[in-house]
CSV table of C-alpha atoms in Angstrom, one decimal:
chain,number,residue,atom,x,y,z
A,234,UNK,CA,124.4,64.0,107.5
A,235,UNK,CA,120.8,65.4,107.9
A,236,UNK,CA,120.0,68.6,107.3
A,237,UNK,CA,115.6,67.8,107.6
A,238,UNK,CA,115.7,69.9,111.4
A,239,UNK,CA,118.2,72.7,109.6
A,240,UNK,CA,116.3,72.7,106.4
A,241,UNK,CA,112.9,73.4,107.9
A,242,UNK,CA,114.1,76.3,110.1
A,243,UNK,CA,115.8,78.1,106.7
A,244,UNK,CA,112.5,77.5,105.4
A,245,UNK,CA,110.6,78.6,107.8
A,246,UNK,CA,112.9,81.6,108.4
A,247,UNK,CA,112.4,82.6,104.6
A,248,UNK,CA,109.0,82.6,105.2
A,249,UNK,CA,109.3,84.9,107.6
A,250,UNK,CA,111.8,87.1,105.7
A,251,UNK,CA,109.1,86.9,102.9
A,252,UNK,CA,105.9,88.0,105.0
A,253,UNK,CA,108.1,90.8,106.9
A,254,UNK,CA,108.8,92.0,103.1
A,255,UNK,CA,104.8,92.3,101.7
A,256,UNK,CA,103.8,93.1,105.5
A,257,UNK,CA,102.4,89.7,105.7
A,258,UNK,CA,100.1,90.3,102.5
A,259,UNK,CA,101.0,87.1,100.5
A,260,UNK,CA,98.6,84.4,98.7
A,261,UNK,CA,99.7,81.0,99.9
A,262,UNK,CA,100.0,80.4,95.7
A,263,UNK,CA,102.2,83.3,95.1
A,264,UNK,CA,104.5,82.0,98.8
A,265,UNK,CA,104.6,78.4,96.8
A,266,UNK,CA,105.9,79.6,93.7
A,267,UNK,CA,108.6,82.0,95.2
A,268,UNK,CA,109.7,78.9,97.4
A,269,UNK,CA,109.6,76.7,94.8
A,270,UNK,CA,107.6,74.5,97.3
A,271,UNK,CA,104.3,73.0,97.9
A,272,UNK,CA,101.8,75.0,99.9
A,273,UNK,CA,100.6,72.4,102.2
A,274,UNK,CA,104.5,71.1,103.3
A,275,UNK,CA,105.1,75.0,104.4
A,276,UNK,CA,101.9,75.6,105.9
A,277,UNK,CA,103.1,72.1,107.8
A,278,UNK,CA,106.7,74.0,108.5
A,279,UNK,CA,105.0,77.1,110.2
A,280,UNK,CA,102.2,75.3,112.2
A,281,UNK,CA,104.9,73.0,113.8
A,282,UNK,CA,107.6,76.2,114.7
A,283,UNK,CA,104.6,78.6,115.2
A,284,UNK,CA,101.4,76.7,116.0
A,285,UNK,CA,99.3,78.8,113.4
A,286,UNK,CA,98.6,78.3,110.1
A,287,UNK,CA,99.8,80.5,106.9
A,288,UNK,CA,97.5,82.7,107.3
A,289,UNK,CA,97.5,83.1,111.1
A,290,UNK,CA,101.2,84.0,110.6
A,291,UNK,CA,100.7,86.5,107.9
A,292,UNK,CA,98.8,88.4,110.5
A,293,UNK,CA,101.5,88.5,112.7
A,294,UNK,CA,103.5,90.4,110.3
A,295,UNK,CA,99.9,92.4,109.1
A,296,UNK,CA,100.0,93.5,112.6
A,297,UNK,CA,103.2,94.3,113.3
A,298,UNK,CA,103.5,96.9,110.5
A,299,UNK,CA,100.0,98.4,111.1
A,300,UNK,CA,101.3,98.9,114.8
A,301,UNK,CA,104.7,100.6,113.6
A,302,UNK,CA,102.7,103.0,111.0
A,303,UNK,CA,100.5,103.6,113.9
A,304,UNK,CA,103.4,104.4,115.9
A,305,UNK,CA,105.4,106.0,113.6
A,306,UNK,CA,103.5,108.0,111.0
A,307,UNK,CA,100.7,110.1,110.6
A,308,UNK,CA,98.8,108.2,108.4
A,309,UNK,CA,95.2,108.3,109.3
A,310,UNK,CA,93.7,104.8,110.3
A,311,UNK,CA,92.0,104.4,107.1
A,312,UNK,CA,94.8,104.8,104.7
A,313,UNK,CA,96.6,102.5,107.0
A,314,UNK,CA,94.0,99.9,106.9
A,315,UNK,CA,93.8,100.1,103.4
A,316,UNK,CA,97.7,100.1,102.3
A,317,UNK,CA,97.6,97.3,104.5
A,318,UNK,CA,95.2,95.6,102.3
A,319,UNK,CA,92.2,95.2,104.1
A,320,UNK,CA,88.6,96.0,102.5
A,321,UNK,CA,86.5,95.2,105.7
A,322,UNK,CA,87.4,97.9,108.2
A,323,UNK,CA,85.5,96.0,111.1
A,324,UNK,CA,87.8,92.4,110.5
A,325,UNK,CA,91.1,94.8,111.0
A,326,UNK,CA,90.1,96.5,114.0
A,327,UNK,CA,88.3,92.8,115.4
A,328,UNK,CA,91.6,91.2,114.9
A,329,UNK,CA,93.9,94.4,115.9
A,330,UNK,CA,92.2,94.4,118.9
A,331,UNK,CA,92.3,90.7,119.9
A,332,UNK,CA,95.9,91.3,119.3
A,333,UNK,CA,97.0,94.5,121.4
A,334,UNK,CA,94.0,94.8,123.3
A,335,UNK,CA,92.3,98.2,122.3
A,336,UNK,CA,91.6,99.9,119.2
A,337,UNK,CA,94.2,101.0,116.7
A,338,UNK,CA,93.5,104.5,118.0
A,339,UNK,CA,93.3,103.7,121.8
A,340,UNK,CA,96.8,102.2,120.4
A,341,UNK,CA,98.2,105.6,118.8
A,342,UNK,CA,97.5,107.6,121.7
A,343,UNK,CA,98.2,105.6,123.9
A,344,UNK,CA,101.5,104.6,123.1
A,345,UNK,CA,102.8,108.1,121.1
């Protein structure tokens, strides 16, 4: 029997167990050599389950925790920004904002 549709989606749901785990922080190198696979057949993988490419889905997971450590600590933006692993302040609050539509503190307040 074929396992090609099955395969891909354990793959691709590895991935994702992966990215949740570093907060999406992960070279595609360091992703092939914990998969044991070749960068561009995973980067295929999430671009057809997800549209986006590896690092477009990274984000996603970037994103996600900078919202919950937003939400749910009282770590100042900065230090968030920065355990995060972002060294140009202006690209994290560009693409956190395209994201969730205001600032991450517009966010905070808001939302708290």
């Amino acid at each position: 029997y074929s396992l090609s549709g099955s395969t891909e989606e354990f793959l691709l749901n590895k991935i994702g167990h992966i990215l949740e785990s570093r907060n999406g922080r992960i070279s595609r190198n360091e992703l092939e050599i914990i998969m044991n696979y070749n960068g561009d057949y995973l980067n295929r993988i999430i671009k057809k389950y997800t549209g986006l490419t590896l690092t477009e889905y990274s984000l996603v997971f970037t994103l996600k925790e900078a919202q919950r450590l937003l939400l749910h600590s009282d770590k100042g933006i900065s230090d968030i920004i920065h355990d995060l692993g972002f060294s140009n302040r202006s690209y994290f609050y560009k693409i956190f904002s395209q994201k969730y539509g205001m600032t991450p503190k517009e966010y905070r307040e808001k939302n708290r």
